[in-house]
CSV table of C-alpha atoms in Angstrom, one decimal:
chain,number,residue,atom,x,y,z
O,1,UNK,CA,-14.0,12.9,49.7
O,2,UNK,CA,-17.4,13.8,48.8
O,3,UNK,CA,-19.5,11.4,46.9
O,4,UNK,CA,-19.3,12.1,42.6
O,5,UNK,CA,-21.4,13.7,40.9
O,6,UNK,CA,-24.9,11.4,39.7
O,7,UNK,CA,-26.0,13.7,37.3
O,8,UNK,CA,-22.2,14.2,36.4
O,9,UNK,CA,-21.6,10.5,36.4
O,10,UNK,CA,-24.7,9.7,33.8
O,11,UNK,CA,-23.1,12.2,31.3
O,12,UNK,CA,-19.5,11.3,31.5
O,13,UNK,CA,-21.5,7.2,31.2
O,14,UNK,CA,-24.0,9.0,27.8
O,15,UNK,CA,-20.5,10.3,26.1
O,16,UNK,CA,-18.7,7.1,26.5
O,17,UNK,CA,-21.1,5.4,25.1
O,18,UNK,CA,-22.1,7.2,22.1
O,19,UNK,CA,-18.9,7.9,20.8
O,20,UNK,CA,-18.2,6.8,17.0
O,21,UNK,CA,-13.9,4.5,17.9
O,22,UNK,CA,-11.9,3.1,15.6
O,23,UNK,CA,-9.2,0.8,16.5
O,24,UNK,CA,-6.3,2.8,17.9
O,25,UNK,CA,-3.5,0.9,15.6
O,26,UNK,CA,-5.7,2.3,13.0
O,27,UNK,CA,-2.8,4.8,11.6
O,28,UNK,CA,-4.3,8.3,10.5
O,29,UNK,CA,-2.0,10.4,8.1
O,30,UNK,CA,0.6,13.9,9.5
O,31,UNK,CA,2.0,16.6,7.7
O,32,UNK,CA,4.4,14.7,9.0
O,33,UNK,CA,3.7,11.6,8.0
O,34,UNK,CA,1.6,8.6,9.9
O,35,UNK,CA,0.5,8.5,13.5
O,36,UNK,CA,-2.1,5.9,14.8
O,37,UNK,CA,-5.4,6.5,16.8
O,38,UNK,CA,-4.1,6.0,20.1
O,39,UNK,CA,-0.8,8.2,19.2
O,40,UNK,CA,-2.4,11.2,18.9
O,41,UNK,CA,-3.2,13.8,20.9
O,42,UNK,CA,-5.1,17.4,21.1
O,43,UNK,CA,-2.9,19.8,18.3
O,44,UNK,CA,-2.1,17.7,16.7
O,45,UNK,CA,-2.5,18.1,12.3
O,46,UNK,CA,-4.1,16.3,10.4
O,47,UNK,CA,-5.9,15.5,7.6
O,48,UNK,CA,-9.9,16.2,6.5
O,49,UNK,CA,-11.8,14.7,3.3
O,50,UNK,CA,-11.3,17.7,0.8
O,51,UNK,CA,-7.5,17.3,1.7
O,52,UNK,CA,-7.0,20.6,4.4
O,53,UNK,CA,-4.8,20.5,6.8
O,54,UNK,CA,-7.3,20.8,10.5
O,55,UNK,CA,-6.7,20.5,13.9
O,56,UNK,CA,-7.4,17.0,17.1
O,57,UNK,CA,-8.8,19.7,19.8
O,58,UNK,CA,-10.2,16.6,21.5
O,59,UNK,CA,-9.2,12.8,22.2
O,60,UNK,CA,-11.2,10.2,24.1
O,61,UNK,CA,-9.7,7.1,26.4
O,62,UNK,CA,-9.2,4.3,25.5
O,63,UNK,CA,-12.3,1.3,25.0
O,64,UNK,CA,-11.7,-1.9,25.4
O,65,UNK,CA,-14.5,-4.9,25.0
O,66,UNK,CA,-16.4,-2.6,22.2
O,67,UNK,CA,-18.3,-5.3,19.3
O,68,UNK,CA,-15.6,-4.3,16.6
O,69,UNK,CA,-15.7,-4.6,12.5
O,70,UNK,CA,-13.8,-4.8,10.1
O,71,UNK,CA,-14.0,-2.7,7.4
O,72,UNK,CA,-13.0,-3.6,3.7
O,73,UNK,CA,-12.5,-2.4,0.4
O,74,UNK,CA,-12.4,-2.5,-3.9
O,75,UNK,CA,-8.9,-1.6,-3.3
O,76,UNK,CA,-8.7,-4.5,-0.8
O,77,UNK,CA,-7.2,-1.7,2.4
O,78,UNK,CA,-9.9,-2.3,5.8
O,79,UNK,CA,-10.0,-0.2,9.0
O,80,UNK,CA,-11.7,-1.5,11.8
O,81,UNK,CA,-14.2,0.7,13.6
O,82,UNK,CA,-16.8,0.2,16.8
O,83,UNK,CA,-20.0,-1.1,15.5
O,84,UNK,CA,-21.4,3.0,16.4
O,85,UNK,CA,-18.6,4.6,14.3
O,86,UNK,CA,-20.2,6.5,11.8
O,87,UNK,CA,-19.6,7.1,8.0
O,88,UNK,CA,-21.1,9.4,5.3
O,89,UNK,CA,-21.8,7.0,2.7
O,90,UNK,CA,-23.2,7.2,-1.0
O,91,UNK,CA,-25.4,4.6,-1.1
O,92,UNK,CA,-26.5,3.2,-4.3
O,93,UNK,CA,-30.8,3.2,-1.8
O,94,UNK,CA,-30.7,6.8,-1.0
O,95,UNK,CA,-28.0,8.6,-2.2
O,96,UNK,CA,-25.9,10.4,0.8
O,97,UNK,CA,-26.6,9.3,4.0
O,98,UNK,CA,-24.9,9.3,7.4
O,99,UNK,CA,-24.6,5.3,8.6
O,100,UNK,CA,-22.9,4.1,11.6
O,101,UNK,CA,-21.1,0.5,11.3
O,102,UNK,CA,-23.5,-1.6,13.1
O,103,UNK,CA,-26.3,-0.9,10.3
O,104,UNK,CA,-23.9,-1.4,7.2
O,105,UNK,CA,-23.3,-4.4,8.5
O,106,UNK,CA,-27.3,-5.5,8.9
O,107,UNK,CA,-27.1,-4.7,5.0
O,108,UNK,CA,-24.2,-3.4,3.1
O,109,UNK,CA,-24.7,-5.7,-0.7
O,110,UNK,CA,-27.9,-4.9,-2.8
O,111,UNK,CA,-29.4,-6.2,-5.5
O,112,UNK,CA,-29.5,-4.2,-9.1
O,113,UNK,CA,-30.7,-4.8,-12.2
O,114,UNK,CA,-30.7,-8.1,-10.8
O,115,UNK,CA,-27.6,-8.5,-9.6
O,116,UNK,CA,-25.7,-8.6,-5.7
O,117,UNK,CA,-23.6,-5.3,-6.1
O,118,UNK,CA,-22.0,-3.4,-3.0
O,119,UNK,CA,-24.6,-0.9,-2.0
O,120,UNK,CA,-22.5,1.6,0.0
O,121,UNK,CA,-19.2,3.7,-1.6
O,122,UNK,CA,-17.0,5.8,0.2
O,123,UNK,CA,-15.6,9.2,-1.6
O,124,UNK,CA,-11.4,9.2,-1.9
O,125,UNK,CA,-10.0,11.9,-0.5
O,126,UNK,CA,-9.3,15.3,-2.5
O,127,UNK,CA,-5.3,15.6,-2.9
O,128,UNK,CA,-3.8,16.9,0.6
O,129,UNK,CA,-2.8,20.4,1.3
O,130,UNK,CA,0.6,20.7,2.3
O,131,UNK,CA,2.6,23.8,1.5
O,132,UNK,CA,5.7,23.1,-1.4
O,133,UNK,CA,8.5,21.6,0.5
O,134,UNK,CA,12.3,22.5,0.1
O,135,UNK,CA,13.6,19.2,-2.2
O,136,UNK,CA,17.2,17.9,-2.3
O,137,UNK,CA,16.1,16.7,-6.4
O,138,UNK,CA,13.3,17.8,-8.2
O,139,UNK,CA,10.8,15.5,-8.2
O,140,UNK,CA,10.5,14.8,-11.7
O,141,UNK,CA,13.9,14.4,-11.6
O,142,UNK,CA,13.9,11.8,-8.9
O,143,UNK,CA,10.7,10.2,-10.3
O,144,UNK,CA,12.6,9.2,-13.5
O,145,UNK,CA,15.4,7.8,-11.4
O,146,UNK,CA,12.7,5.6,-8.9
O,147,UNK,CA,11.0,4.3,-12.1
O,148,UNK,CA,14.5,3.3,-14.4
O,149,UNK,CA,17.3,4.4,-13.0
O,150,UNK,CA,20.6,2.9,-11.6
O,151,UNK,CA,19.9,1.8,-8.3
O,152,UNK,CA,23.9,2.4,-7.4
O,153,UNK,CA,24.5,5.2,-9.6
O,154,UNK,CA,22.5,9.1,-10.9
O,155,UNK,CA,21.9,7.6,-14.6
O,156,UNK,CA,19.2,5.7,-15.8
O,157,UNK,CA,17.5,4.5,-19.2
O,158,UNK,CA,15.1,5.5,-21.0
O,159,UNK,CA,13.9,5.6,-25.0
O,160,UNK,CA,14.7,8.8,-26.2
O,161,UNK,CA,11.9,8.4,-28.5
O,162,UNK,CA,9.1,9.5,-26.0
O,163,UNK,CA,10.2,12.9,-24.7
O,164,UNK,CA,11.6,11.4,-21.6
O,165,UNK,CA,15.9,13.4,-22.0
O,166,UNK,CA,13.1,17.1,-23.1
O,167,UNK,CA,11.3,16.3,-19.7
O,168,UNK,CA,14.5,16.5,-18.2
O,169,UNK,CA,15.5,19.3,-19.2
O,170,UNK,CA,12.4,21.4,-18.8
O,171,UNK,CA,13.3,20.7,-15.1
O,172,UNK,CA,16.9,22.7,-15.1
O,173,UNK,CA,19.1,19.2,-14.8
O,174,UNK,CA,21.8,18.6,-18.0
O,175,UNK,CA,21.1,15.1,-19.3
O,176,UNK,CA,23.9,13.7,-21.0
O,177,UNK,CA,23.8,10.5,-23.2
O,178,UNK,CA,26.5,8.6,-22.1
O,179,UNK,CA,25.5,5.2,-24.7
O,180,UNK,CA,22.7,3.5,-26.7
O,181,UNK,CA,21.5,0.7,-26.6
O,182,UNK,CA,23.4,-1.9,-29.6
O,183,UNK,CA,20.4,-3.7,-30.1
O,184,UNK,CA,17.6,-0.7,-29.5
O,185,UNK,CA,19.3,2.4,-30.3
O,186,UNK,CA,16.4,4.6,-29.4
O,187,UNK,CA,17.4,3.2,-25.6
O,188,UNK,CA,19.9,5.3,-23.5
O,189,UNK,CA,21.5,5.6,-20.7
O,190,UNK,CA,21.6,8.6,-19.8
O,191,UNK,CA,23.6,10.5,-17.1
O,192,UNK,CA,24.4,14.1,-16.0
O,193,UNK,CA,26.9,17.2,-16.6
O,194,UNK,CA,29.9,15.4,-14.8
O,195,UNK,CA,28.9,18.3,-11.2
O,196,UNK,CA,25.9,17.8,-11.7
O,197,UNK,CA,26.0,14.1,-12.1
O,198,UNK,CA,28.0,13.9,-8.1
O,199,UNK,CA,26.2,16.4,-6.7
O,200,UNK,CA,22.8,14.1,-8.2
O,201,UNK,CA,25.1,11.4,-7.1
O,202,UNK,CA,25.7,12.4,-2.9
O,203,UNK,CA,22.2,13.6,-2.7
O,204,UNK,CA,20.5,10.7,-3.3
O,205,UNK,CA,22.8,9.0,-1.1
O,206,UNK,CA,21.6,11.6,1.5
O,207,UNK,CA,17.7,10.4,1.2
O,208,UNK,CA,19.4,7.0,1.5
O,209,UNK,CA,18.5,6.1,-2.0
O,210,UNK,CA,21.6,4.5,-3.1
O,211,UNK,CA,20.6,0.3,-2.9
O,212,UNK,CA,17.8,1.3,-1.9
O,213,UNK,CA,15.1,2.9,-3.6
O,214,UNK,CA,11.6,4.2,-2.2
O,215,UNK,CA,9.8,7.1,-1.7
O,216,UNK,CA,11.2,9.7,1.1
O,217,UNK,CA,8.6,11.0,3.2
O,218,UNK,CA,9.6,14.5,2.3
O,219,UNK,CA,8.3,14.0,-1.0
O,220,UNK,CA,5.2,12.3,0.3
O,221,UNK,CA,4.2,15.3,2.5
O,222,UNK,CA,5.6,17.3,0.0
O,223,UNK,CA,3.4,20.4,-2.5
O,224,UNK,CA,0.5,18.4,-4.4
O,225,UNK,CA,2.2,19.8,-7.6
O,226,UNK,CA,5.5,18.5,-6.4
O,227,UNK,CA,3.9,15.4,-6.0
O,228,UNK,CA,2.3,15.5,-9.6
O,229,UNK,CA,5.5,15.5,-10.7
O,230,UNK,CA,6.8,12.9,-8.4
O,231,UNK,CA,3.9,10.7,-10.1
O,232,UNK,CA,4.6,11.6,-13.7
O,233,UNK,CA,8.2,10.5,-14.1
O,234,UNK,CA,7.3,7.7,-12.3
O,235,UNK,CA,4.8,7.0,-14.7
O,236,UNK,CA,6.6,8.0,-18.0
O,237,UNK,CA,9.3,5.7,-17.3
O,238,UNK,CA,7.4,2.5,-16.4
O,239,UNK,CA,4.1,2.7,-16.7
O,240,UNK,CA,1.1,2.2,-19.0
O,241,UNK,CA,-1.7,4.0,-20.4
O,242,UNK,CA,-4.9,2.1,-21.5
O,243,UNK,CA,-8.3,1.7,-19.2
O,244,UNK,CA,-6.1,2.2,-16.8
O,245,UNK,CA,-3.0,3.1,-15.5
O,246,UNK,CA,-0.9,0.5,-14.9
O,247,UNK,CA,2.7,-0.3,-13.4
O,248,UNK,CA,4.6,-3.1,-12.0
O,249,UNK,CA,7.9,-2.9,-9.4
O,250,UNK,CA,9.1,-5.7,-8.7
O,251,UNK,CA,10.8,-3.4,-5.4
O,252,UNK,CA,8.7,-3.3,-2.1
O,253,UNK,CA,8.8,-0.8,-0.7
O,254,UNK,CA,8.8,1.3,-3.9
O,255,UNK,CA,6.0,-0.2,-4.1
O,256,UNK,CA,4.3,0.4,-0.8
O,257,UNK,CA,5.5,4.6,-1.2
O,258,UNK,CA,3.6,4.9,-4.7
O,259,UNK,CA,0.6,3.9,-3.3
O,260,UNK,CA,0.3,6.4,-0.3
O,261,UNK,CA,1.8,8.8,-3.3
O,262,UNK,CA,-1.4,8.3,-5.6
O,263,UNK,CA,-3.6,7.9,-2.5
O,264,UNK,CA,-2.4,11.4,-1.7
O,265,UNK,CA,-3.7,12.6,-4.7
O,266,UNK,CA,-6.8,11.1,-4.9
O,267,UNK,CA,-6.4,8.2,-6.9
O,268,UNK,CA,-7.6,4.7,-5.5
O,269,UNK,CA,-4.0,2.8,-7.1
O,270,UNK,CA,-4.9,-1.9,-6.4
O,271,UNK,CA,-2.2,-4.0,-5.6
O,272,UNK,CA,-1.5,-7.0,-7.0
O,273,UNK,CA,1.7,-8.8,-6.1
O,274,UNK,CA,2.3,-12.4,-8.7
O,275,UNK,CA,5.6,-14.5,-8.9
O,276,UNK,CA,8.3,-13.2,-10.5
O,277,UNK,CA,9.8,-15.4,-13.1
O,278,UNK,CA,13.8,-15.1,-15.6
O,279,UNK,CA,14.6,-17.7,-18.2
O,280,UNK,CA,11.6,-20.1,-15.8
O,281,UNK,CA,13.7,-18.8,-12.9
O,282,UNK,CA,12.2,-17.5,-9.5
O,283,UNK,CA,12.9,-13.7,-8.8
O,284,UNK,CA,11.8,-10.6,-7.2
O,285,UNK,CA,8.1,-10.8,-6.7
O,286,UNK,CA,5.9,-8.3,-9.4
O,287,UNK,CA,3.9,-5.4,-7.7
O,288,UNK,CA,1.4,-4.7,-10.3
O,289,UNK,CA,-0.7,-1.8,-9.3
O,290,UNK,CA,-3.4,-0.1,-11.1
O,291,UNK,CA,-5.4,2.5,-10.9
O,292,UNK,CA,-8.0,4.5,-13.2
O,293,UNK,CA,-7.3,8.4,-13.4
O,294,UNK,CA,-8.3,10.8,-17.4
O,295,UNK,CA,-6.7,12.5,-18.9
O,296,UNK,CA,-7.5,15.4,-16.9
O,297,UNK,CA,-5.7,14.3,-14.2
O,298,UNK,CA,-2.5,14.2,-15.6
O,299,UNK,CA,-1.0,11.3,-14.0
O,300,UNK,CA,1.9,11.8,-16.6
O,301,UNK,CA,3.9,13.8,-19.8
O,302,UNK,CA,4.2,12.6,-21.5
O,303,UNK,CA,2.1,13.2,-24.2
O,304,UNK,CA,2.4,10.2,-26.3
O,305,UNK,CA,1.2,7.8,-23.0
O,306,UNK,CA,-2.1,10.9,-21.4
O,307,UNK,CA,-3.3,10.3,-25.3
O,308,UNK,CA,-3.6,6.8,-24.0
O,309,UNK,CA,-6.4,7.9,-21.7
O,310,UNK,CA,-9.8,8.9,-21.6
O,311,UNK,CA,-11.0,12.2,-21.0
O,312,UNK,CA,-13.3,12.8,-18.6
O,313,UNK,CA,-15.5,13.5,-21.4
O,314,UNK,CA,-15.5,11.1,-22.8
O,315,UNK,CA,-19.7,9.9,-23.3
O,316,UNK,CA,-18.2,6.7,-21.3
O,317,UNK,CA,-15.4,7.6,-18.4
O,318,UNK,CA,-17.9,7.6,-15.7
O,319,UNK,CA,-15.0,10.2,-13.6
O,320,UNK,CA,-17.0,9.7,-10.0
O,321,UNK,CA,-16.7,6.4,-9.7
O,322,UNK,CA,-12.6,6.2,-10.5
O,323,UNK,CA,-12.4,8.2,-7.1
O,324,UNK,CA,-15.2,6.2,-4.4
O,325,UNK,CA,-14.3,3.4,-2.3
O,326,UNK,CA,-17.6,0.6,-2.1
O,327,UNK,CA,-17.2,-1.6,1.3
O,328,UNK,CA,-16.9,-4.8,-0.5
O,329,UNK,CA,-16.9,-6.5,3.1
O,330,UNK,CA,-18.3,-6.0,6.2
O,331,UNK,CA,-17.3,-8.5,9.2
O,332,UNK,CA,-17.6,-8.1,13.0
O,333,UNK,CA,-14.1,-9.3,14.3
O,334,UNK,CA,-12.2,-9.5,17.7
O,335,UNK,CA,-12.7,-7.1,19.9
O,336,UNK,CA,-9.7,-4.4,20.1
O,337,UNK,CA,-8.6,-1.7,21.9
O,338,UNK,CA,-10.9,1.8,20.3
O,339,UNK,CA,-10.8,6.0,21.1
O,340,UNK,CA,-11.8,8.5,18.8
O,341,UNK,CA,-11.5,12.1,18.4
O,342,UNK,CA,-12.5,15.6,17.7
O,343,UNK,CA,-11.2,17.5,14.4
O,344,UNK,CA,-11.8,21.1,14.1
O,345,UNK,CA,-12.9,20.4,10.1
O,346,UNK,CA,-15.8,22.0,9.0
O,347,UNK,CA,-16.5,19.0,7.0
O,348,UNK,CA,-17.0,17.0,10.2
O,349,UNK,CA,-14.3,14.4,8.5
O,350,UNK,CA,-11.0,12.9,9.5
O,351,UNK,CA,-9.0,10.6,6.9
O,352,UNK,CA,-7.6,7.5,8.3
O,353,UNK,CA,-6.2,4.1,7.8
O,354,UNK,CA,-3.7,3.9,4.9
O,355,UNK,CA,-6.3,4.3,2.3
O,356,UNK,CA,-7.1,7.6,3.6
O,357,UNK,CA,-10.5,7.0,4.0
O,358,UNK,CA,-12.7,9.7,5.0
O,359,UNK,CA,-14.9,8.9,8.1
O,360,UNK,CA,-16.4,11.0,10.7
O,361,UNK,CA,-16.1,13.2,13.7
O,362,UNK,CA,-17.3,12.8,16.5
O,363,UNK,CA,-20.0,16.0,17.8
O,364,UNK,CA,-21.1,14.4,20.9
O,365,UNK,CA,-17.3,14.9,22.7
O,366,UNK,CA,-17.0,18.4,20.8
O,367,UNK,CA,-20.4,18.9,22.4
O,368,UNK,CA,-19.5,17.4,26.2
O,369,UNK,CA,-16.4,19.4,26.3
O,370,UNK,CA,-17.9,22.5,24.7
O,371,UNK,CA,-16.4,23.6,21.3
O,372,UNK,CA,-19.7,23.5,19.2
């Protein structure tokens, strides 16, 4: 066997040292759901910071023994990367810069107006750009049912004064008022024309939703407008508008799905879980989801609720801050296996982690493999 080429060994070692890696268990959003960075292979499709689909053109080996850090954001989400991983951030001290995790760890807090502020912020993704899906149930109708529907049947409860009944009609559905609340005559149980009701029940059952409210993957990766319609249906029934949009949910799987849905539309939801009490007795936990949105974002269809939001044109509004995540903590953690990928995104960014945070593409891997 001929001796290895020393120059080639040096190049390979140098490239490995320069690669910018994330923990192999880091989830990446794909058009079909989620894959970990350890599962990704060349040819897979992921998303860039603009929400556009891009291709994975190369992956590195899996490395061990790297110095690793957990980066935590102001929505309580986090990712683990090695010290050399790069990020494009908005730096309070010098605007937009590219920095490594290790560089940020050395000073992620900054003094501002006599107070300590978090120095680095990363923009949220733009809404994921996916094609329209052939959905078995209209997304707004499904959202209304997920928000205020009977878990075991194709019926919903709604305030007739709000306009949900009218919005359901606009989807092509044929809602009918089955009964009125005796104490609140404006609150009604809404069913659907018998044949349509049976069909809706059947489709909800086929989606695995009867007795098991959640958001199916096909809806989470439908087109932007379909996903927005689903969000609007849920929020028109269960959401409140004010300084922020607030949604309280007792169904854990539905809360998890709603957070992913909101993130896929470019919002930055935070979740606070508190014990549920009914007549002084402990019941299911309540998941309170909050995010900043403006009228122009159209998180609601109902005009009353839209009117409860500020416009981006309001002088008190800060729309850029609503779509940035501040880095609130960076701490060294026990080393874990890490890996990097290269994508063909023109921005050199791809989305990583459950909160879909834009992170930097490994350009040296592309260079080494002859892609750039």
